[in-house]
XYZ file of C-alpha atoms in Angstrom:
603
model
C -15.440 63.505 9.855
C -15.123 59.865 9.326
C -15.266 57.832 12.386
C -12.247 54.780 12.892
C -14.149 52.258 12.252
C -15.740 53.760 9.093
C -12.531 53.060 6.506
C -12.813 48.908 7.836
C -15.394 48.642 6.820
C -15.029 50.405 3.652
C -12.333 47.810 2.829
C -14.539 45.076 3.594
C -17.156 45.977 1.676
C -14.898 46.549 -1.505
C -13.462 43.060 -0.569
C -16.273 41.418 -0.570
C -17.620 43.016 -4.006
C -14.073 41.869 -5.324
C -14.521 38.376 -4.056
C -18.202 37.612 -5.478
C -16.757 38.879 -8.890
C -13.619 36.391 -8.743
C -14.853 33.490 -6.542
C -12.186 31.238 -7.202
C -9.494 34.132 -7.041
C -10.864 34.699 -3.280
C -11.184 30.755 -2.516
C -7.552 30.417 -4.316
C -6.619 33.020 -1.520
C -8.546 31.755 0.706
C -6.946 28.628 1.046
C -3.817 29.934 0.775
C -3.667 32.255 3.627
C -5.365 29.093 5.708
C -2.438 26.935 4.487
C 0.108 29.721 5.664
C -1.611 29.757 9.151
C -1.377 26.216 9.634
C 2.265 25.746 8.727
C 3.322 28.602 11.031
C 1.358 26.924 14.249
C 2.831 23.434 12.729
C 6.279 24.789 12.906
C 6.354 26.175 16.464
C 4.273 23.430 18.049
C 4.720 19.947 15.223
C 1.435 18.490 17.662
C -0.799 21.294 17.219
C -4.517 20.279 16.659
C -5.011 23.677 14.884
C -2.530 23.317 12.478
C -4.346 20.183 11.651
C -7.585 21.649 11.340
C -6.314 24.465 9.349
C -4.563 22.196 7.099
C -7.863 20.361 6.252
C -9.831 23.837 6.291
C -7.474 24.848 3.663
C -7.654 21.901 1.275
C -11.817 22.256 1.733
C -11.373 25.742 0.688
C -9.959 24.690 -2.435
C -11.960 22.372 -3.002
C -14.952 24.873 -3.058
C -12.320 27.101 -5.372
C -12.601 24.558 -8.243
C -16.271 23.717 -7.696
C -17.570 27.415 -8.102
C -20.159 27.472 -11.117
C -19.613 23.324 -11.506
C -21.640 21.640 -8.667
C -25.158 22.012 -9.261
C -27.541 19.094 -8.766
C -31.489 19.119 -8.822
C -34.358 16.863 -8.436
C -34.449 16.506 -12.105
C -30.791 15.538 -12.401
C -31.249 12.789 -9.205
C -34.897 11.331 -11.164
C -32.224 11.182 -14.197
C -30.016 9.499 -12.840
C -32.421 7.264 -10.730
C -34.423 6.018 -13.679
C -30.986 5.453 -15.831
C -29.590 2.892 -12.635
C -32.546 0.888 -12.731
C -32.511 0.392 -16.677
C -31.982 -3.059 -17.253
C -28.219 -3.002 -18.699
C -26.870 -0.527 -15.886
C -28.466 -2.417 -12.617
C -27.287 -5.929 -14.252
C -23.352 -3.822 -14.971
C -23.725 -3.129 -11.216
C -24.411 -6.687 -9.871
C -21.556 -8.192 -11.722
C -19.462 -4.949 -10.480
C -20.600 -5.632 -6.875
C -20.048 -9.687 -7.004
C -16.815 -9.452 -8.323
C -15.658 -7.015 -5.358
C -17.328 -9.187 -3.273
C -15.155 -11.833 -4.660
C -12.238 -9.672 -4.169
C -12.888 -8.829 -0.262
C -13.874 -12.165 0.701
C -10.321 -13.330 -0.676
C -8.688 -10.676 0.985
C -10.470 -10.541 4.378
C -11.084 -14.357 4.912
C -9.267 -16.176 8.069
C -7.372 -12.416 8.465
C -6.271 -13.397 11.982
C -4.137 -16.112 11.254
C -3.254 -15.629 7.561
C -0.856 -15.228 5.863
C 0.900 -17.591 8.647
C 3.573 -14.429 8.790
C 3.768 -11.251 9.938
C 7.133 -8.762 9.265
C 8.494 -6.781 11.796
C 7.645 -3.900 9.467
C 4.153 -4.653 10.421
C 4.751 -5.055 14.118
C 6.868 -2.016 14.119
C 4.149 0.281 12.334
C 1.451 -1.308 14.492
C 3.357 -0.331 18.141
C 3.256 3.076 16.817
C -0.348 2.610 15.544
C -1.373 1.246 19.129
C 0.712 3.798 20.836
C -1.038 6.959 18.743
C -4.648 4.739 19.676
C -3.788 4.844 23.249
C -2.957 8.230 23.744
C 0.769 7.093 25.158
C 2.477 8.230 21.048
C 2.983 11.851 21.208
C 3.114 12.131 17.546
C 2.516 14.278 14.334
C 0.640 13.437 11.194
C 3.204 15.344 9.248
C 6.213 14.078 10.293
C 8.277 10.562 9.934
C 9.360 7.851 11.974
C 10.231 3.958 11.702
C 12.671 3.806 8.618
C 11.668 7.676 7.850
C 8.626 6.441 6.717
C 5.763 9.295 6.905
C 3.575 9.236 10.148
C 0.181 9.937 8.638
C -0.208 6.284 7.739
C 0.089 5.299 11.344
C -3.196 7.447 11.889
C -5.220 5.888 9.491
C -3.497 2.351 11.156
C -4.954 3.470 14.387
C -8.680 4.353 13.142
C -8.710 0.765 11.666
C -7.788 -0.907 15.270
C -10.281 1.247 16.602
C -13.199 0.002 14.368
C -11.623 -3.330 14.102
C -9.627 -4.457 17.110
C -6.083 -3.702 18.616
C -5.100 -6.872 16.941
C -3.591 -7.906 13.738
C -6.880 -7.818 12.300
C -7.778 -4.127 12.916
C -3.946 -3.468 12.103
C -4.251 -5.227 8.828
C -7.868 -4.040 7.761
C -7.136 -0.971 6.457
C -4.946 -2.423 3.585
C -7.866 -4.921 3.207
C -10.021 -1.982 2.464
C -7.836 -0.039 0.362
C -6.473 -3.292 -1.660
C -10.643 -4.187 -2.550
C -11.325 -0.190 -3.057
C -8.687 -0.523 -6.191
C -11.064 -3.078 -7.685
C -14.218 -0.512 -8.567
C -11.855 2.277 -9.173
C -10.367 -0.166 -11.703
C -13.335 -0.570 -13.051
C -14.872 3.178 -13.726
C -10.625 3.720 -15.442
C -11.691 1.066 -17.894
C -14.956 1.410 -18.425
C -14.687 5.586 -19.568
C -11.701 4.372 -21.870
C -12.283 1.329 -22.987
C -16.196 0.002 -21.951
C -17.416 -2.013 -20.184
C -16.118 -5.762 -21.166
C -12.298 -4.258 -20.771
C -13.484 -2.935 -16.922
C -14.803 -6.463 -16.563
C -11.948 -8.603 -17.535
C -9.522 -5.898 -15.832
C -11.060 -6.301 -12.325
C -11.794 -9.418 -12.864
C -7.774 -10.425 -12.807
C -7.029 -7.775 -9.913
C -9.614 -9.270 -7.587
C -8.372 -12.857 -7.831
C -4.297 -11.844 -8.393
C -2.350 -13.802 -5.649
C 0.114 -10.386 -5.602
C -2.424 -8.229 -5.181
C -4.137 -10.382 -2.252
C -1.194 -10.711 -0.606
C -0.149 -7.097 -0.251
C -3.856 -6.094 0.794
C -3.132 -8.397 3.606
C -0.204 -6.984 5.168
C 0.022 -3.362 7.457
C 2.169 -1.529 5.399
C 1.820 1.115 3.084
C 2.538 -0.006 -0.213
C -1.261 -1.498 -1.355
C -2.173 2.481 -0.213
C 0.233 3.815 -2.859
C -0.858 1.753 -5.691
C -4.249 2.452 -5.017
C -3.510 5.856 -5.264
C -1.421 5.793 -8.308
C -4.938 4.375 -10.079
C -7.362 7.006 -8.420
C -5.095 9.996 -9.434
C -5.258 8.125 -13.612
C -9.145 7.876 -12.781
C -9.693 11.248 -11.546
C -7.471 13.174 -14.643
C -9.218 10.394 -17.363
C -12.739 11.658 -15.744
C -11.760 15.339 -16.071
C -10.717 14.809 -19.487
C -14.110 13.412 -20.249
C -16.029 15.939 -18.490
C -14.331 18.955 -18.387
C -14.036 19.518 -14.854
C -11.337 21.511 -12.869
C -12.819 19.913 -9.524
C -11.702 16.919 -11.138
C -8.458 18.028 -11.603
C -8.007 19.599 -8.336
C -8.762 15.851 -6.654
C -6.453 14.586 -8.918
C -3.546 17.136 -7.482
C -4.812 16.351 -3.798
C -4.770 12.524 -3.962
C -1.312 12.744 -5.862
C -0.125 14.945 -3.128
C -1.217 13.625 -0.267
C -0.052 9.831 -1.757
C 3.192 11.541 -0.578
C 2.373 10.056 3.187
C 2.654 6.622 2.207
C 5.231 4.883 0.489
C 8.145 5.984 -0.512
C 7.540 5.127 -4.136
C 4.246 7.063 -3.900
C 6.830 9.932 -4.705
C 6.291 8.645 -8.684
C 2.515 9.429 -8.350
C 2.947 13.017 -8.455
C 5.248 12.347 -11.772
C 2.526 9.940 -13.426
C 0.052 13.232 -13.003
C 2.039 15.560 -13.962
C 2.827 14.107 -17.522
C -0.841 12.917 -17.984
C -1.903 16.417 -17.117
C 1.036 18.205 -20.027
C -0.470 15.277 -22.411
C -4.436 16.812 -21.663
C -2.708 20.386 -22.158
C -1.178 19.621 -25.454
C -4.911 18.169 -26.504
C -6.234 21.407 -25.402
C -8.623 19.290 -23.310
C -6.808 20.791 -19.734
C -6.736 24.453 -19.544
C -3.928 26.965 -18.073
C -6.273 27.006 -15.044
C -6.760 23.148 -14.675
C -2.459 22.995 -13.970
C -2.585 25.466 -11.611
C -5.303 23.565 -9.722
C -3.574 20.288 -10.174
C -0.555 22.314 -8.889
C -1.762 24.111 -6.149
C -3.406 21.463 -4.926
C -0.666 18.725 -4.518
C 0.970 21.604 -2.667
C -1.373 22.061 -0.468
C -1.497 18.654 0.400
C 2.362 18.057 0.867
C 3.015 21.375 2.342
C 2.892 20.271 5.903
C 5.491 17.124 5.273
C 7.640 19.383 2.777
C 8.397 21.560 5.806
C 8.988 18.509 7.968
C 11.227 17.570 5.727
C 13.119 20.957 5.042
C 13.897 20.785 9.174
C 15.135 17.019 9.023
C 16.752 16.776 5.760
C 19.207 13.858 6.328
C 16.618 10.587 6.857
C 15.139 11.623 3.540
C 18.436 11.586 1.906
C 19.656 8.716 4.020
C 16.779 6.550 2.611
C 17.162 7.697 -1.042
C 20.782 6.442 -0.930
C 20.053 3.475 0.582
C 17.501 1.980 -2.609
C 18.581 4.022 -4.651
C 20.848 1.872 -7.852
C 24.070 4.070 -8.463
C 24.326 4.839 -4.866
C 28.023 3.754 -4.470
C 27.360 0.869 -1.884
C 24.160 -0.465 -4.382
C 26.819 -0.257 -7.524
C 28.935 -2.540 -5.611
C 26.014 -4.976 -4.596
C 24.567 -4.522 -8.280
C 27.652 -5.946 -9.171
C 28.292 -8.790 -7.355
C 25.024 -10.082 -8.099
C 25.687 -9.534 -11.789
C 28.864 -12.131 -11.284
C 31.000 -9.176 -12.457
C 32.565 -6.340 -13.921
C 30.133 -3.614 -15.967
C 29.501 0.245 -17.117
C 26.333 1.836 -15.635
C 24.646 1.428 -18.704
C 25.015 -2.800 -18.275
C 24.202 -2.437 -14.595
C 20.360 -0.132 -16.324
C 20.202 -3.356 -18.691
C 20.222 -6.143 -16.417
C 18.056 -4.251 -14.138
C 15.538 -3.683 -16.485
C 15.507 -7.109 -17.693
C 15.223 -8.298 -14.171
C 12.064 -5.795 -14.026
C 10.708 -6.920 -16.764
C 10.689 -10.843 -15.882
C 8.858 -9.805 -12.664
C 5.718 -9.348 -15.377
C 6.664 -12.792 -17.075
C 7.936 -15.627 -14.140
C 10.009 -14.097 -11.822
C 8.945 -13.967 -8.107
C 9.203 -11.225 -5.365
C 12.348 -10.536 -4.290
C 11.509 -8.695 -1.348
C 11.569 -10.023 2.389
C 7.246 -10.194 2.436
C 6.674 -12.536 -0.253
C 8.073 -15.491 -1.805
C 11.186 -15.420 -4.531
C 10.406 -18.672 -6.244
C 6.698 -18.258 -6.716
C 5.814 -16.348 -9.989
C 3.451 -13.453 -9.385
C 1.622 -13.614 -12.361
C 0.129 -16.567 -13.804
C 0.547 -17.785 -17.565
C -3.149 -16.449 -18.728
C -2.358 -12.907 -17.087
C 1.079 -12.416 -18.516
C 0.058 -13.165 -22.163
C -3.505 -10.914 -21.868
C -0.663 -8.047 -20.910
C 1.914 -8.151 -22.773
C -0.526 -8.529 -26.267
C -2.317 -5.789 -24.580
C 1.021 -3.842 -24.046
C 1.317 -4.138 -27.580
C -1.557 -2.810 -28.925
C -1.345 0.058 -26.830
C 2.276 0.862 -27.987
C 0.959 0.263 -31.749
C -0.881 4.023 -31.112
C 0.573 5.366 -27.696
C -0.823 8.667 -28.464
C -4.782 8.130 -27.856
C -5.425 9.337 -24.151
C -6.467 5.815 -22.952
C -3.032 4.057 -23.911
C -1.124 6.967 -23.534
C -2.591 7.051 -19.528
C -1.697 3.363 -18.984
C 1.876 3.488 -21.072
C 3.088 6.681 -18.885
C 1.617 4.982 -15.293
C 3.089 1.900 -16.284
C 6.440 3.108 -17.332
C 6.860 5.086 -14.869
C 6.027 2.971 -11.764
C 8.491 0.542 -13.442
C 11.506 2.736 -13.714
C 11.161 4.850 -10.759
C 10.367 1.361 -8.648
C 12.151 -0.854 -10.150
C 15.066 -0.258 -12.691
C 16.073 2.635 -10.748
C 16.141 0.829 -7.284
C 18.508 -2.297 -5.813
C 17.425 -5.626 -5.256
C 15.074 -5.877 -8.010
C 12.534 -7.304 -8.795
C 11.081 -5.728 -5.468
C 6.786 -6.366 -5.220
C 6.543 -3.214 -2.429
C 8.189 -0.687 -4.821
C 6.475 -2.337 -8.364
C 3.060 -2.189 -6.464
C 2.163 0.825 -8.564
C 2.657 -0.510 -11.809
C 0.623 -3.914 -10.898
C -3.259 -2.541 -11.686
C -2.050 -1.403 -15.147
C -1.115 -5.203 -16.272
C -4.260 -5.946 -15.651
C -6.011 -3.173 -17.443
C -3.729 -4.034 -20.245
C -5.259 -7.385 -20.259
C -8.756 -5.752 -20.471
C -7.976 -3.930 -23.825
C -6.807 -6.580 -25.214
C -9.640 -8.737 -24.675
C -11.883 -5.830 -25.744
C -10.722 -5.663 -28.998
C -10.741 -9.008 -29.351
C -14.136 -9.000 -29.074
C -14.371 -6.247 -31.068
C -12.538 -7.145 -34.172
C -14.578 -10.527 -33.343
C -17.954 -8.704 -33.700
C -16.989 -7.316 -37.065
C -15.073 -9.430 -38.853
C -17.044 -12.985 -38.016
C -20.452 -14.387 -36.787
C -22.151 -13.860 -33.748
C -21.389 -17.734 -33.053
C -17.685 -16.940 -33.518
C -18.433 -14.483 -29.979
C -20.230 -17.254 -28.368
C -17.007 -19.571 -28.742
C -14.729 -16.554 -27.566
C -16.877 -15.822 -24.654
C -16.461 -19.486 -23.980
C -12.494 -19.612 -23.915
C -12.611 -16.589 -21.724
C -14.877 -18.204 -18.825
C -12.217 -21.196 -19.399
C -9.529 -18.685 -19.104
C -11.106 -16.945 -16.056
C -11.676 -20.386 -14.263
C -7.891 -21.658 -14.804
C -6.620 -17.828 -13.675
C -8.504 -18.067 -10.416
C -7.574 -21.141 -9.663
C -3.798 -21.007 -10.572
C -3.691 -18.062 -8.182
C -5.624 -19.427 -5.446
C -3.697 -22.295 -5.367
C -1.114 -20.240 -5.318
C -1.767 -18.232 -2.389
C -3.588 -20.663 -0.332
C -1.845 -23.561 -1.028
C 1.308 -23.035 -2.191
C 2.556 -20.031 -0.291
C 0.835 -21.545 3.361
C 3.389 -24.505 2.476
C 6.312 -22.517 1.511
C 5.676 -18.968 3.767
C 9.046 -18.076 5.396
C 9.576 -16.183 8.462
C 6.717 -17.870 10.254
C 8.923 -17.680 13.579
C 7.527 -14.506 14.458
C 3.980 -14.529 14.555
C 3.951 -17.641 15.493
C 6.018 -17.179 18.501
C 4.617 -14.129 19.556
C 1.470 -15.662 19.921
C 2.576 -18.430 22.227
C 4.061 -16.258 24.389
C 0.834 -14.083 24.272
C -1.164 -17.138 25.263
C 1.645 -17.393 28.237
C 2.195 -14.095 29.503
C -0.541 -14.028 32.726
C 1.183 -16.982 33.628
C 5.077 -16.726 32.382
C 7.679 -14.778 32.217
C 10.260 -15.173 29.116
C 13.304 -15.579 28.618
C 14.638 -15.807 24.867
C 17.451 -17.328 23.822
C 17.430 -15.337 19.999
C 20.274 -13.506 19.749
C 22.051 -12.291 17.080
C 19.380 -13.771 15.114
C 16.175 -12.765 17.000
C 15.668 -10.033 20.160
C 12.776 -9.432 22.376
C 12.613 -6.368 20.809
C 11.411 -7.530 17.309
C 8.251 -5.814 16.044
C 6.094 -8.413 15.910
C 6.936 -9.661 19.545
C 6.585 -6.123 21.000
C 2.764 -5.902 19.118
C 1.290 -9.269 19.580
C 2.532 -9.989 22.734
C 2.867 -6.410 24.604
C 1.587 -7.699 27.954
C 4.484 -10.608 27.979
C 7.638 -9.976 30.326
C 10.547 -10.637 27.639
C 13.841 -10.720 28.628
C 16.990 -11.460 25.841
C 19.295 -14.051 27.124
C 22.911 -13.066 25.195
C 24.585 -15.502 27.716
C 22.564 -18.342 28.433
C 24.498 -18.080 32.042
C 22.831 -14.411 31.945
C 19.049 -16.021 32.659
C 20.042 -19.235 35.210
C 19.363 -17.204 38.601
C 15.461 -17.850 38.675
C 13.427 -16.784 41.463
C 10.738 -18.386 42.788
C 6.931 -15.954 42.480
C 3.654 -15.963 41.335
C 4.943 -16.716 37.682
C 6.401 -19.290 36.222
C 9.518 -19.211 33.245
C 9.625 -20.220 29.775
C 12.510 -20.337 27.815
C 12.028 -19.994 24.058
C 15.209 -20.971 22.145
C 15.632 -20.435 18.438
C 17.599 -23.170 16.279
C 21.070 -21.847 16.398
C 21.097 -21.501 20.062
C 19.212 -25.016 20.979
C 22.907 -26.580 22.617
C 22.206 -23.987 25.357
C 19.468 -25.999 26.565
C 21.689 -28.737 28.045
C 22.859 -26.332 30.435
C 19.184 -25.178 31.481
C 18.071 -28.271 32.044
C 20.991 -29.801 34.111
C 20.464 -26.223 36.370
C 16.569 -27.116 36.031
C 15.629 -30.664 35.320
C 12.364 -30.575 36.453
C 11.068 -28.516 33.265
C 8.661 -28.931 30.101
C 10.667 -29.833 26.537
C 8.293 -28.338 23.482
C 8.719 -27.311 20.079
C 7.302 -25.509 17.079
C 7.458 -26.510 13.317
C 6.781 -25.432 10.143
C 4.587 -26.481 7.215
C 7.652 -28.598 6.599
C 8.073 -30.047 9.275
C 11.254 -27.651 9.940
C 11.785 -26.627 13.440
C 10.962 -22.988 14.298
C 12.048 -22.963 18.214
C 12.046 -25.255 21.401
C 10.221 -24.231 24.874
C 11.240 -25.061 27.920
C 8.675 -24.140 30.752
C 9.157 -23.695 34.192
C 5.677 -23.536 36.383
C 5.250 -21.059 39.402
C 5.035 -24.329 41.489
C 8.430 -26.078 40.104
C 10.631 -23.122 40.678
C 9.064 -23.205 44.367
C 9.824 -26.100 44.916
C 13.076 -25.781 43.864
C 14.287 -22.748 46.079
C 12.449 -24.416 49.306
């Protein structure tokens, strides 16, 4: 007679002869039965550590899945691959690889703490949370949302660059620093397995020194993350296509997935890899299994926000309607800013032309950059839109096909399909495909160059193109460095919040802001979180001082600077100030109070 136990461990034994004959069946299930187990802990306790870890155990699980009978690397593969890096041609490739990301993080990382001379409240807002998940005092998921339903994983990653960085507007705006200059190799390895290596060149070569593209690494939101993305999930299917991998295909899924937890337009990366992956199917160069993968593993990924989202349905949809065009509210604005009357199909028109001049000489028209500054300069707009051309002459090779679909699709889901356009957060995406549009063109320039004329007629190209690269770097650093520190609006903030940083051991404050400005604005609350702020509606609301170990400073905004009269007949004996812009415009007054003056004054 058999004992209990005996029939266990029967089954495990035929289990485990099962799963050594189908490995990636029994990773597959592996991971999904992980993935199950995680979203059942995440849904009864949304700050469970486990379900964390067995959310990450379950995307390493398929990871190994896709790997089985692929990874295999020996000492004769690493001498390989050793001896072909220090051949002459690859190590030199590297250098100018390494110097132009050099180039690229020095222009994004240089005088970080007090440029650009602006900070959003976005920023501050994202940062308080950021801080408050640092300091233990945010009780908050990874898979959830919060300020402007925006997903909370972001604020994570915010948090582990203050903590290597500082709990400053540095650390808070490293990680897009980081991200923004990791878009410039990826760039590179896109172009160079489509197109070689003097397309990767000239590609990276205009996203490292782009004004746009600086700019947005240098602020703490989430959109520079997205676009990044976007390019590593073409990268990752354009590798997989060359090499036959499903590993590569299962990355692909995962970083298209989990792009899900940062911008809302990130939503179009999943889109961009989807119809890139049906293109590799129809060239029988993805298999049956590869989709699944792809599949599977952006599911994986999203799983834990999908079921945030199935339990709080209504800020999803709320935000949708808000951007999105034909919501009835955005018709009506649409509109209005045509100057009149018009059929959907007009409203589509104008907003794709609109779109469309953002890649010729139209400006941001979003609140973090600057309207009336064009984002692309003259040399960059003509290398795309020639290079746009050639690639729609024969859309149906892999490489233009790739940058066509990512293109296209950024545009419309970011831009023509959205209000306010041209918007530079939403057409993020699409911005690394101008430029490797500019790098095809000038590779088959060179090409058609190298067989139609003399090798003289190449020395004379390679000429205009150093000329070309000198006036694009210098049209965009002027730019950003000149012409946007003149011009860069919304310099209140920052540059208040630091004054009353520099105050608050010594001060409390009173602000006279409102309606226009509260003590409660981001980038007060993030910069200054020490300072006592207190919002003076009625400037009669903040005359009963008291005398104590700190003194008062009033800071008074513009529209609310007749007040001041009546502060300084209660309290003559105080200190007049002011702020100004690079204009000489003025930002706010001060009026300070010392600890000693308001003693005197009650005694």
């Amino acid at each position: 007679m058999k004992s209990p136990v005996e029939p266990k461990r029967d089954a495990l034994i035929i289990f485990w002869q099962w799963a050594r004959r189908h490995p990636l069946a029994a990773w597959l299930a592996l991971a999904l039965i992980i993935n199950a187990g995680g979203l059942c802990l995440l849904r009864n306790n949304p700050l469970s550590s486990w379900a964390v870890t067995l959310w990450l155990g379950s995307l390493v699980a398929l990871v190994v899945a896709s790997s089985v009978g692929e990874v295999s690397i020996s000492s004769l593969h690493v001498r390989a691959w050793a001896r072909r890096f220090w051949s002459g041609p690859v190590v030199l490739e590297f250098l100018a690889i390494f110097a132009i990301t050099l180039l690229g993080f020095t222009l994004r990382v240089t005088a970080l703490d007090h440029y650009p001379p602006m900070m959003h409240g976005d920023e501050g807002e994202m940062g308080i949370l950021a801080l408050g998940i640092l300091n233990g005092t945010q009780p908050l998921s990874p898979f959830s949302t919060a300020f402007l339903s925006h997903p909370t994983m972001f604020y994570f990653w915010q948090a582990l660059s203050m903590a290597f960085f500082g709990r400053n507007e540095v650390g808070l705006r490293m990680l897009s620093v980081i991200t923004g200059v990791l878009s410039i190799p990826l760039l590179y390895l896109l172009m160079r397995l489509g197109f070689g290596r003097l397309a990767g060149l000239v590609s990276v070569f205009l996203l490292a020194v782009s004004h746009l593209h600086i700019h947005y690494s240098r602020l703490a939101i989430n959109n520079i993350q997205s676009s990044t993305a976007a390019l590593l999930v073409v990268l990752l299917l354009a590798a997989a296509r060359a090499k036959g991998s499903s590993l590569l295909y299962t990355l692909a899924g995962l970083t298209a997935g989990y792009s899900i937890y940062f911008y809302f337009g990130s939503r179009a990366i999943p889109l961009i890899g989807g119809v890139l992956l049906i293109f590799l199917w129809r060239e029988r160069r993805a298999e049956g299994k590869d989709l699944l993968l792809f599949a599977l593993a952006g599911w994986l990924a999203i799983s834990p926000l999908l079921l945030h989202y199935v339990e709080h349905l209504s800020p999803l949809l709320e935000r949708m309607q808000e951007v999105y065009l034909f919501s009835p509210r955005n018709i009506q604005h649409t509109l209005g800013q045509m100057g009149g009357e018009g059929s959907r199909l007009d409203i589509l028109r104008w907003q794709l032309l609109r779109n469309l001049r953002f890649f010729l000489d139209y400006g941001d028209a979003s609140a973090f950059y600057l309207r009336d500054l064009p984002v692309f300069d003259l040399g960059t707009v003509l290398l795309f839109w020639v290079g746009m051309g050639l690639a729609l002459a024969k859309p149906f090779r892999f490489g233009h096909a790739a940058l066509l679909v990512w293109f296209w699709i950024a545009l419309t889901l970011g831009g023509v399909l959205t209000n306010d356009a041209p918007n530079a957060p939403r057409l993020l995406m699409a911005v690394p495909a101008v430029f490797a549009f500019g790098g095809l063109f000038v590779a088959r320039l060179f090409s058609l160059c190298e067989r139609l004329f003399r090798p003289t007629s190449q020395i004379l190209l390679a000429s205009f193109l150093l000329l070309l690269g000198v006036f694009v770097f210098k049209v965009n650093y002027d730019r950003y460095f000149v012409e946007y520190a003149q011009k860069a609006p919304g310099m209140i903030f920052l540059t208040m919040a630091r004054e009353m940083r520099r105050e608050s051991r010594g001060y409390r404050i009173y602000l006279l802001g409102a309606p226009h400005l509260y003590a409660g604005h981001g980038v007060l609350r993030f910069i200054a979180p020490d300072a006592e702020k207190v919002d003076c509606l009625e400037v009669e609301d903040c005359l009963s001082l008291q005398p104590g170990d700190k003194g008062v400073i009033f800071f008074i905004v513009p529209q609310r600077l007749e007040e001041l009269k009546i502060i300084r007949a209660r309290y003559p004996q105080g200190e007049y100030g002011e702020a100004y812009d690079n204009y000489g415009r003025l930002l706010y007054a001060t009026y300070r109070l010392p600890p000693e003056s308001l003693a005197h004054l009650e005694g």
